[in-house]
Every structure is written in structure tokens, then in C-alpha cells.
Amino acid sequence: MIRLLLADDQALVRGALAALLDLETDLEVVAQVGRGDEVVEAARASDAEVCLLDIEMPGLTGIDAAEALRRELPGVRSLIVTTFGRPGYVRRAIEAGASGFVVKDTPARQLADAVRRVHSGLRVIDPDLAAESLIDGPSPLTGRERELLTYALDGSPVASIAARVHLSEGTVRNHLSAAIGKTGATTRSEAARIAHERGWL
């Protein structure tokens, strides 16, 4: 039996995935969590072998949870299962240590096969997203630019962003200007939206 942990903040989705995967004779859902910051401890406590992670969860994103798993439980594999099929997310997830990336509308039989392949040490990536990821290339944004654009997503003014990250307003403006240029946007809000849509944030 392959022992699975499911991490998704939507209980209905988590329950449906568990029900589908439990129909497979060689798969067993041994833990479920609704927050990304609960993944490592739940995986440790349940002896999970493969963790299926949504991207957008409270506490930690699925990508951050995959990175934490790689660091703290290197024998546990992770598979991102999300509605957010953005090419930038694929690249970031793989760089963080995820063994696979599929979208939630993947048929149940294919999802079960993806889990088996990830468990056996193979990498599984939705083919359409893999192609888009190669075409788009890596994110041109620096870590600081990504951080500042994340704060700009909610429309925060420069002064508020600067206070949060303990930088001068001028430094924040310089980083945001660079991000605006790299995304082809005309405003910081537009740059944040574009970067979010491409999966760079």
C-alpha cells in the first residue's frame, strides 16, 4: 500500500479526492490537512509516503510545503494537485522539490497512476503545462521583486509595503519599477496581476 497525505483547504475537495483514491487497491489515504503549515508534521505522524498538495492554502502554499518536505522528510515525495495550472507554478514547484504537478480535472485513473509513478521515483508533469512552462521560460523576477509584487496584489501603497519589508520607499519603488519593466506592465498593480497569472508569485 502507498500511504497518502492530502493537503487542500477545501474540505469537500479533500474528501472527494480521498474517496476516489481509496477506491484503488494499492493506495491508502492516511492523513488529511487543510493548511500548508500542517503538512510536514502530519506526514511525519502518519508515515505518509506521497503528499498530494494544493497550491493555495493558508499557512504555507503547496509549493512551500513541498520545499519543507524535501528539507525535513527527504524520503517523502510530493505531488502538486491544483486548479491553478499556471506554467510558472510548475517550474517553481519542481525547483522546490515536488515530484509532480497535475491539475484537479485530471481523470481519477490518471491521478492514481501519477501517484504510483511519483512513489516509484519518477517525475509526473501535466504535458500541456510542461510545454507552456518551457515556452514561457523561467520567471524573470528576483526574489525581492516577487515579494514586493505579492504585497502590491492587494493595492497596498508603496509606504505600506516599505514599512512591511523594512526598506526605504525609494528602494521599494526601484524594485517595483524593475518588475513593471520585466512584466511589460504599466503599473505595479498590473505587474502584480500579470506575475500572479503566470504563476511567478
C-alpha atoms as a printed R data frame, in Angstrom:
    type eleno elety resid chain resno       x      y       z
1   ATOM     1    CA   MET     A     1   0.000  0.000   0.000
2   ATOM     2    CA   ILE     A     2   1.153  3.517  -0.835
3   ATOM     3    CA   ARG     A     3   0.404  5.796   2.114
4   ATOM     4    CA   LEU     A     4  -1.002  9.195   1.085
5   ATOM     5    CA   LEU     A     5  -1.481 12.566   2.734
6   ATOM     6    CA   LEU     A     6  -3.951 15.022   1.187
7   ATOM     7    CA   ALA     A     7  -3.499 18.757   1.765
8   ATOM     8    CA   ASP     A     8  -6.225 21.062   0.471
9   ATOM     9    CA   ASP     A     9  -8.005 23.894   2.266
10  ATOM    10    CA   GLN     A    10 -11.354 22.922   0.735
11  ATOM    11    CA   ALA     A    11 -12.772 20.076   2.806
12  ATOM    12    CA   LEU     A    12 -15.178 18.963   0.074
13  ATOM    13    CA   VAL     A    13 -12.374 18.645  -2.495
14  ATOM    14    CA   ARG     A    14 -10.158 16.873   0.022
15  ATOM    15    CA   GLY     A    15 -12.942 14.409   0.862
16  ATOM    16    CA   ALA     A    16 -13.735 13.734  -2.788
17  ATOM    17    CA   LEU     A    17 -10.062 13.088  -3.585
18  ATOM    18    CA   ALA     A    18  -9.798 10.752  -0.590
19  ATOM    19    CA   ALA     A    19 -12.878  8.819  -1.672
20  ATOM    20    CA   LEU     A    20 -11.584  8.420  -5.228
21  ATOM    21    CA   LEU     A    21  -8.075  7.400  -4.226
22  ATOM    22    CA   ASP     A    22  -9.314  4.967  -1.556
23  ATOM    23    CA   LEU     A    23 -11.060  3.018  -4.338
24  ATOM    24    CA   GLU     A    24  -7.627  1.972  -5.597
25  ATOM    25    CA   THR     A    25  -6.464 -1.278  -4.014
26  ATOM    26    CA   ASP     A    26  -2.852 -0.134  -3.593
27  ATOM    27    CA   LEU     A    27  -3.489  3.413  -2.296
28  ATOM    28    CA   GLU     A    28  -4.454  4.419   1.235
29  ATOM    29    CA   VAL     A    29  -5.195  7.943   2.443
30  ATOM    30    CA   VAL     A    30  -3.659  8.042   5.921
31  ATOM    31    CA   ALA     A    31  -3.888 11.783   6.660
32  ATOM    32    CA   GLN     A    32  -5.726 14.909   5.546
33  ATOM    33    CA   VAL     A    33  -4.919 18.528   6.391
34  ATOM    34    CA   GLY     A    34  -6.415 21.863   5.412
35  ATOM    35    CA   ARG     A    35  -3.336 24.040   5.902
36  ATOM    36    CA   GLY     A    36   0.077 24.033   4.287
37  ATOM    37    CA   ASP     A    37   1.870 24.541   7.596
38  ATOM    38    CA   GLU     A    38   0.379 21.254   8.889
39  ATOM    39    CA   VAL     A    39   1.821 19.087   6.099
40  ATOM    40    CA   VAL     A    40   5.248 18.165   7.500
41  ATOM    41    CA   GLU     A    41   4.020 17.185  10.968
42  ATOM    42    CA   ALA     A    42   1.044 15.252   9.568
43  ATOM    43    CA   ALA     A    43   3.324 13.435   7.101
44  ATOM    44    CA   ARG     A    44   5.718 12.564   9.905
45  ATOM    45    CA   ALA     A    45   2.942 11.379  12.246
46  ATOM    46    CA   SER     A    46   1.175  9.279   9.601
47  ATOM    47    CA   ASP     A    47   4.267  7.871   7.850
48  ATOM    48    CA   ALA     A    48   2.900  9.194   4.560
49  ATOM    49    CA   GLU     A    49   4.941  8.304   1.501
50  ATOM    50    CA   VAL     A    50   3.355 10.678  -1.028
51  ATOM    51    CA   CYS     A    51   1.752 14.031  -0.216
52  ATOM    52    CA   LEU     A    52  -0.799 15.493  -2.628
53  ATOM    53    CA   LEU     A    53  -0.685 19.263  -2.199
54  ATOM    54    CA   ASP     A    54  -2.931 22.065  -3.384
55  ATOM    55    CA   ILE     A    55  -1.079 25.310  -4.126
56  ATOM    56    CA   GLU     A    56  -3.143 27.966  -2.422
57  ATOM    57    CA   MET     A    57  -3.632 27.068   1.249
58  ATOM    58    CA   PRO     A    58  -3.409 29.041   4.475
59  ATOM    59    CA   GLY     A    59  -0.199 28.808   6.479
60  ATOM    60    CA   LEU     A    60   2.083 27.745   3.616
61  ATOM    61    CA   THR     A    61   1.489 27.345  -0.076
62  ATOM    62    CA   GLY     A    62   1.713 23.855  -1.509
63  ATOM    63    CA   ILE     A    63   4.973 24.859  -3.168
64  ATOM    64    CA   ASP     A    64   6.420 25.964   0.176
65  ATOM    65    CA   ALA     A    65   5.112 22.766   1.790
66  ATOM    66    CA   ALA     A    66   6.861 20.696  -0.916
67  ATOM    67    CA   GLU     A    67  10.094 22.514  -0.120
68  ATOM    68    CA   ALA     A    68   9.626 21.899   3.617
69  ATOM    69    CA   LEU     A    69   9.001 18.202   2.949
70  ATOM    70    CA   ARG     A    70  12.162 17.935   0.842
71  ATOM    71    CA   ARG     A    71  14.169 19.594   3.604
72  ATOM    72    CA   GLU     A    72  12.659 17.852   6.656
73  ATOM    73    CA   LEU     A    73  11.416 14.492   5.286
74  ATOM    74    CA   PRO     A    74  13.501 13.835   2.166
75  ATOM    75    CA   GLY     A    75  12.086 10.322   1.680
76  ATOM    76    CA   VAL     A    76   8.541 11.654   1.298
77  ATOM    77    CA   ARG     A    77   7.509 12.630  -2.227
78  ATOM    78    CA   SER     A    78   5.090 15.396  -3.129
79  ATOM    79    CA   LEU     A    79   2.652 15.814  -5.995
80  ATOM    80    CA   ILE     A    80   1.012 19.190  -6.617
81  ATOM    81    CA   VAL     A    81  -2.690 18.750  -7.485
82  ATOM    82    CA   THR     A    82  -4.272 22.118  -8.174
83  ATOM    83    CA   THR     A    83  -6.812 24.105 -10.148
84  ATOM    84    CA   PHE     A    84  -4.111 26.705 -10.800
85  ATOM    85    CA   GLY     A    85  -2.478 25.322 -13.920
86  ATOM    86    CA   ARG     A    86  -0.009 28.149 -14.470
87  ATOM    87    CA   PRO     A    87   3.321 27.407 -16.142
88  ATOM    88    CA   GLY     A    88   5.285 29.460 -13.600
89  ATOM    89    CA   TYR     A    89   3.871 27.320 -10.808
90  ATOM    90    CA   VAL     A    90   5.158 24.168 -12.487
91  ATOM    91    CA   ARG     A    91   8.709 25.451 -12.603
92  ATOM    92    CA   ARG     A    92   8.580 26.778  -9.024
93  ATOM    93    CA   ALA     A    93   7.078 23.522  -7.729
94  ATOM    94    CA   ILE     A    94   9.758 21.371  -9.346
95  ATOM    95    CA   GLU     A    95  12.510 23.686  -8.099
96  ATOM    96    CA   ALA     A    96  11.003 23.399  -4.593
97  ATOM    97    CA   GLY     A    97  11.249 19.609  -4.707
98  ATOM    98    CA   ALA     A    98   7.836 18.454  -5.911
99  ATOM    99    CA   SER     A    99   7.972 15.234  -7.901
100 ATOM   100    CA   GLY     A   100   4.923 16.062  -9.971
101 ATOM   101    CA   PHE     A   101   2.311 18.595 -10.979
102 ATOM   102    CA   VAL     A   102  -1.197 17.826 -12.243
103 ATOM   103    CA   VAL     A   103  -4.434 19.796 -12.429
104 ATOM   104    CA   LYS     A   104  -7.541 18.805 -10.486
105 ATOM   105    CA   ASP     A   105  -9.544 17.970 -13.591
106 ATOM   106    CA   THR     A   106  -7.182 15.058 -14.273
107 ATOM   107    CA   PRO     A   107  -9.257 11.838 -14.526
108 ATOM   108    CA   ALA     A   108  -9.155  9.694 -11.368
109 ATOM   109    CA   ARG     A   109  -7.332  6.793 -13.049
110 ATOM   110    CA   GLN     A   110  -4.594  9.170 -14.314
111 ATOM   111    CA   LEU     A   111  -4.255 10.755 -10.887
112 ATOM   112    CA   ALA     A   112  -3.829  7.318  -9.295
113 ATOM   113    CA   ASP     A   113  -1.209  6.453 -11.919
114 ATOM   114    CA   ALA     A   114   0.570  9.767 -11.244
115 ATOM   115    CA   VAL     A   115   0.710  8.906  -7.535
116 ATOM   116    CA   ARG     A   116   2.204  5.487  -8.323
117 ATOM   117    CA   ARG     A   117   4.795  6.977 -10.654
118 ATOM   118    CA   VAL     A   118   5.802  9.666  -8.151
119 ATOM   119    CA   HIS     A   119   6.050  6.990  -5.439
120 ATOM   120    CA   SER     A   120   8.386  4.957  -7.659
121 ATOM   121    CA   GLY     A   121  10.720  7.941  -8.076
122 ATOM   122    CA   LEU     A   122   9.525  9.251 -11.424
123 ATOM   123    CA   ARG     A   123   8.530 12.816 -12.222
124 ATOM   124    CA   VAL     A   124   4.999 13.466 -13.485
125 ATOM   125    CA   ILE     A   125   4.008 16.776 -15.072
126 ATOM   126    CA   ASP     A   126   0.842 17.633 -16.941
127 ATOM   127    CA   PRO     A   127   2.088 17.648 -20.575
128 ATOM   128    CA   ASP     A   128   0.296 20.855 -21.589
129 ATOM   129    CA   LEU     A   129   1.677 22.742 -18.605
130 ATOM   130    CA   ALA     A   130   5.159 21.347 -19.197
131 ATOM   131    CA   ALA     A   131   5.110 22.647 -22.772
132 ATOM   132    CA   GLU     A   132   3.837 26.069 -21.673
133 ATOM   133    CA   SER     A   133   6.482 26.223 -18.957
134 ATOM   134    CA   LEU     A   134   9.237 25.572 -21.482
135 ATOM   135    CA   ILE     A   135   7.865 28.200 -23.854
136 ATOM   136    CA   ASP     A   136   7.424 30.859 -21.150
137 ATOM   137    CA   GLY     A   137  10.808 30.167 -19.613
138 ATOM   138    CA   PRO     A   138  11.737 30.907 -16.013
139 ATOM   139    CA   SER     A   139  10.414 33.865 -14.071
140 ATOM   140    CA   PRO     A   140  12.470 36.978 -14.787
141 ATOM   141    CA   LEU     A   141  11.695 38.360 -11.327
142 ATOM   142    CA   THR     A   142  14.139 38.394  -8.435
143 ATOM   143    CA   GLY     A   143  13.086 37.100  -5.038
144 ATOM   144    CA   ARG     A   144  12.719 40.650  -3.737
145 ATOM   145    CA   GLU     A   145  10.609 41.690  -6.745
146 ATOM   146    CA   ARG     A   146   8.314 38.700  -6.185
147 ATOM   147    CA   GLU     A   147   7.971 39.570  -2.510
148 ATOM   148    CA   LEU     A   148   7.082 43.205  -3.228
149 ATOM   149    CA   LEU     A   149   4.626 42.305  -6.001
150 ATOM   150    CA   THR     A   150   2.886 39.931  -3.613
151 ATOM   151    CA   TYR     A   151   2.236 42.901  -1.325
152 ATOM   152    CA   ALA     A   152   1.191 45.014  -4.321
153 ATOM   153    CA   LEU     A   153  -1.503 42.479  -5.256
154 ATOM   154    CA   ASP     A   154  -3.873 43.930  -2.673
155 ATOM   155    CA   GLY     A   155  -3.231 47.503  -3.796
156 ATOM   156    CA   SER     A   156  -1.041 48.444  -0.837
157 ATOM   157    CA   PRO     A   157   0.671 51.831  -1.241
158 ATOM   158    CA   VAL     A   158   4.462 51.998  -1.520
159 ATOM   159    CA   ALA     A   159   4.806 53.444   2.000
160 ATOM   160    CA   SER     A   160   2.910 50.481   3.479
161 ATOM   161    CA   ILE     A   161   4.955 47.955   1.504
162 ATOM   162    CA   ALA     A   162   8.206 49.667   2.545
163 ATOM   163    CA   ALA     A   163   7.199 49.520   6.213
164 ATOM   164    CA   ARG     A   164   6.355 45.793   5.971
165 ATOM   165    CA   VAL     A   165   9.689 44.825   4.441
166 ATOM   166    CA   HIS     A   166  11.837 47.397   6.291
167 ATOM   167    CA   LEU     A   167  13.140 49.110   3.147
168 ATOM   168    CA   SER     A   168  13.069 52.729   2.085
169 ATOM   169    CA   GLU     A   169  10.249 53.856  -0.169
170 ATOM   170    CA   GLY     A   170  12.799 54.672  -2.877
171 ATOM   171    CA   THR     A   171  14.234 51.154  -2.785
172 ATOM   172    CA   VAL     A   172  10.741 49.667  -2.994
173 ATOM   173    CA   ARG     A   173   9.917 51.927  -5.965
174 ATOM   174    CA   ASN     A   174  13.136 50.835  -7.721
175 ATOM   175    CA   HIS     A   175  12.326 47.132  -7.289
176 ATOM   176    CA   LEU     A   176   8.718 47.637  -8.380
177 ATOM   177    CA   SER     A   177   9.869 49.634 -11.430
178 ATOM   178    CA   ALA     A   178  12.155 46.774 -12.425
179 ATOM   179    CA   ALA     A   179   9.269 44.314 -12.004
180 ATOM   180    CA   ILE     A   180   6.981 46.524 -14.083
181 ATOM   181    CA   GLY     A   181   9.536 46.509 -16.895
182 ATOM   182    CA   LYS     A   182  10.068 42.749 -16.711
183 ATOM   183    CA   THR     A   183   6.347 42.001 -16.881
184 ATOM   184    CA   GLY     A   184   5.594 44.540 -19.620
185 ATOM   185    CA   ALA     A   185   3.084 46.260 -17.340
186 ATOM   186    CA   THR     A   186   2.462 49.965 -16.859
187 ATOM   187    CA   THR     A   187   1.586 49.964 -13.134
188 ATOM   188    CA   ARG     A   188   2.615 47.958 -10.077
189 ATOM   189    CA   SER     A   189  -0.925 46.565  -9.747
190 ATOM   190    CA   GLU     A   190  -0.854 45.367 -13.345
191 ATOM   191    CA   ALA     A   191   2.635 43.899 -12.852
192 ATOM   192    CA   ALA     A   192   1.408 42.037  -9.767
193 ATOM   193    CA   ARG     A   193  -1.628 40.708 -11.642
194 ATOM   194    CA   ILE     A   194   0.480 39.557 -14.621
195 ATOM   195    CA   ALA     A   195   3.055 37.883 -12.367
196 ATOM   196    CA   HIS     A   196   0.285 36.157 -10.397
197 ATOM   197    CA   GLU     A   197  -1.434 34.904 -13.580
198 ATOM   198    CA   ARG     A   198   1.851 33.463 -14.859
199 ATOM   199    CA   GLY     A   199   2.488 31.700 -11.571
200 ATOM   200    CA   TRP     A   200   5.552 33.738 -10.695
201 ATOM   201    CA   LEU     A   201   4.257 34.804  -7.262
